[in-house]
Short mmCIF file of C-alpha atoms in Angstrom, two decimals:
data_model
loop_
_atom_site.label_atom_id
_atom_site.label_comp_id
_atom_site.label_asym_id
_atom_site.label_seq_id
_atom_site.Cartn_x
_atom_site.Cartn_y
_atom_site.Cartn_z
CA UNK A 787 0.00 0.00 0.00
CA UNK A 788 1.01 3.16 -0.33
CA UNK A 789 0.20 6.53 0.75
CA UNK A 790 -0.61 9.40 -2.00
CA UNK A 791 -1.77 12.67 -1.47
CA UNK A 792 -5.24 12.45 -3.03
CA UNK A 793 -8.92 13.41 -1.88
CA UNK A 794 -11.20 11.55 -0.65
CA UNK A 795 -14.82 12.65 1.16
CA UNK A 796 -16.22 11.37 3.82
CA UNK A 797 -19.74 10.42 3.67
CA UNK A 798 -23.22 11.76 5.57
CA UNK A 799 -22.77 13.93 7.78
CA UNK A 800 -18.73 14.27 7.99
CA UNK A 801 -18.15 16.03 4.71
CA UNK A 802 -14.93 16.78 5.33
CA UNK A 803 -12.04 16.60 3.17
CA UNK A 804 -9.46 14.17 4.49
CA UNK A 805 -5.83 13.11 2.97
CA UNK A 806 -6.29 9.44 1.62
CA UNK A 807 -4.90 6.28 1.56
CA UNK A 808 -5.17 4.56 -1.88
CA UNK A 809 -4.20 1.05 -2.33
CA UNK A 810 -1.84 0.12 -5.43
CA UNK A 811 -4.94 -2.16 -6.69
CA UNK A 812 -7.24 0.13 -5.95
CA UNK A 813 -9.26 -2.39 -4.01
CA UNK A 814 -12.45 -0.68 -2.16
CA UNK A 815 -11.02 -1.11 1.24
CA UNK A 816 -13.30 -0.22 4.17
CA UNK A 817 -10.58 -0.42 6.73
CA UNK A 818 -7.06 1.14 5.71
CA UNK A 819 -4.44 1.21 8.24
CA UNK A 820 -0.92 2.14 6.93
CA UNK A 821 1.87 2.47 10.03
CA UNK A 822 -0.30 2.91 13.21
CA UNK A 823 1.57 3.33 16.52
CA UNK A 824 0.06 4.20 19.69
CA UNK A 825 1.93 4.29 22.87
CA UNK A 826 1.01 5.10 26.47
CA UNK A 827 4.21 6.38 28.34
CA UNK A 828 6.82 3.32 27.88
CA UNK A 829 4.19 0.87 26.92
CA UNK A 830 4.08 0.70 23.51
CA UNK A 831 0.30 -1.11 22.51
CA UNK A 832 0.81 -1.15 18.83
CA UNK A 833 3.86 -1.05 17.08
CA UNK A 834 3.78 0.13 12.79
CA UNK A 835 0.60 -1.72 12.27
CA UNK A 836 -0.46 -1.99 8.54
CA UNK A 837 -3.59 -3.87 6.93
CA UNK A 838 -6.22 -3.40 4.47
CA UNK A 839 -9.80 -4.65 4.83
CA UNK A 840 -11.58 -5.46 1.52
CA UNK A 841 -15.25 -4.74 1.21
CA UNK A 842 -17.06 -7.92 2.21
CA UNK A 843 -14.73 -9.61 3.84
CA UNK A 844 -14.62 -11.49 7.02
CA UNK A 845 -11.77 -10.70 8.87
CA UNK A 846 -10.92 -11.21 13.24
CA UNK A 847 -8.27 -9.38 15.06
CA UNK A 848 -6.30 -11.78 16.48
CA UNK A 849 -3.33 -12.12 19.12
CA UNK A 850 -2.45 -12.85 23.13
CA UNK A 851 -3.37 -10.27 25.65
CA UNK A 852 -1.54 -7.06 25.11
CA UNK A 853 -1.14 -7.37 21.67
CA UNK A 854 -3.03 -4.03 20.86
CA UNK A 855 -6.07 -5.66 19.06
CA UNK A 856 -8.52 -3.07 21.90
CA UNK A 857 -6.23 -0.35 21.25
CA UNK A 858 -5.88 -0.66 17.31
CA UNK A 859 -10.36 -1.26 17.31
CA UNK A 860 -10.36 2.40 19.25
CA UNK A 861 -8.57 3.49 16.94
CA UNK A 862 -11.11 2.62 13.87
CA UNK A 863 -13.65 3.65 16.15
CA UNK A 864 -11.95 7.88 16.83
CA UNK A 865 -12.06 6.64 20.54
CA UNK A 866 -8.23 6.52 20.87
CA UNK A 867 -6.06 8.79 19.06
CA UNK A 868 -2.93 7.18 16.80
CA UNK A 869 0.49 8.97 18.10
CA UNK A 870 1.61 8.31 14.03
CA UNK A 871 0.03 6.20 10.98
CA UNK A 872 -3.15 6.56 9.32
CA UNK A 873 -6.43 5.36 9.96
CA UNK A 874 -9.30 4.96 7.46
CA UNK A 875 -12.70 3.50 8.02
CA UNK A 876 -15.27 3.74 5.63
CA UNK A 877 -13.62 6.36 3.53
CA UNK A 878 -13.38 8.27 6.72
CA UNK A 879 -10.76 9.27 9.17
CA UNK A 880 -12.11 8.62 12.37
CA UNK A 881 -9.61 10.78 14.62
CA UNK A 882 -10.94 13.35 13.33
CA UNK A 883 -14.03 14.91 15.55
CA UNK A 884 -17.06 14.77 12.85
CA UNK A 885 -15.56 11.53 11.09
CA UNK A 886 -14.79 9.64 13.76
CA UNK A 887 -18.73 10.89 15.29
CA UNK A 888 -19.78 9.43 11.69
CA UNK A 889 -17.73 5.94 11.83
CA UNK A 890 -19.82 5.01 15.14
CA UNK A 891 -23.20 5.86 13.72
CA UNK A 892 -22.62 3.51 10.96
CA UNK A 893 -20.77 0.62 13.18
CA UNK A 894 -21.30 -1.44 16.22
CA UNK A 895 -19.14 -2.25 18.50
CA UNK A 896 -19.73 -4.18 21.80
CA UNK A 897 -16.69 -3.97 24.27
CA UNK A 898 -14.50 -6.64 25.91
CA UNK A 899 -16.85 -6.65 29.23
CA UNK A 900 -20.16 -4.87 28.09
CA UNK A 901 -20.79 -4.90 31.97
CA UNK A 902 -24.18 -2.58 31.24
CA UNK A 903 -25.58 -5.95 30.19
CA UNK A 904 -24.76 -9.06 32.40
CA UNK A 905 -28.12 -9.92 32.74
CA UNK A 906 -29.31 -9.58 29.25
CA UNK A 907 -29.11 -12.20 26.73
CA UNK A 908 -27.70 -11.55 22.86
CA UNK A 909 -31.60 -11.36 21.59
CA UNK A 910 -32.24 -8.73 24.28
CA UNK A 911 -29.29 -6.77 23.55
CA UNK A 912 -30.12 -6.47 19.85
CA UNK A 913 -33.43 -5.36 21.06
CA UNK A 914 -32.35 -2.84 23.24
CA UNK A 915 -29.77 -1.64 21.00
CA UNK A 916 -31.91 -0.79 17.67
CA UNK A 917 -33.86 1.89 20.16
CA UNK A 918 -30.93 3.52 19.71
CA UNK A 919 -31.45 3.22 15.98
CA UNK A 920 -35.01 3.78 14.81
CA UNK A 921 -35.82 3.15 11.34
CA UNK A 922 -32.48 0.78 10.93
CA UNK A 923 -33.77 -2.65 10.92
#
């Protein structure tokens, strides 16, 4: 992969212009990560990550506890800002305010411990969750 300087939008409501990553291919990527470090004080949770995502695919972030696979998903969420690298998520760049506000409206993501619901089951999370999404499902 490689980095270029062109233009790409984001979509909705983050119309923003960001600097994009284009792949060589020109696959339709909905993840793009090119060099991602994050570090907090000496620790250092993710080290140069790179990896494209193709639309459709399946993919799982896998690795042994304190490999940075929390870290590197709050990253593609705009939770956790990168200290270098790049970070795209459906055409957006989510450490940016608006984008990153954008990439969680159009993704879920349920935490390690979602200790909110212990006593729920999976159906009764979905249920309570599309409240927060009228007109989704």
């Amino acid at each position: 992969m490689t980095t270029d300087r062109s233009e790409f939008r984001g979509r909705g409501d983050a119309r923003e212009e960001i600097r994009g990553m284009r792949s060589e291919t020109d696959v339709q990527a909905v993840i793009r990560i090119d060099r991602l470090t994050k570090r907090y004080r000496d620790l250092v949770a993710v080290d140069g990550l790179s990896l494209e995502v193709p639309e459709g695919a399946i993919f799982g972030l896998l690795g042994e506890n304190g490999a940075g696979k929390t870290t590197t998903i709050q990253t593609l969420l705009g939770l956790v800002k990168p200290d270098s690298g790049r970070v795209e998520v459906l055409g957006l760049d989510p450490s940016q305010r608006k984008q990153g506000l954008e990439v969680r409206r159009r993704i879920g993501y349920v935490p390690e411990v979602p200790v909110l619901y212990d006593s729920m089951t999976v159906g009764e999370i979905g249920w309570f969750a599309s409240g927060f999404h009228p007109g989704a499902g």
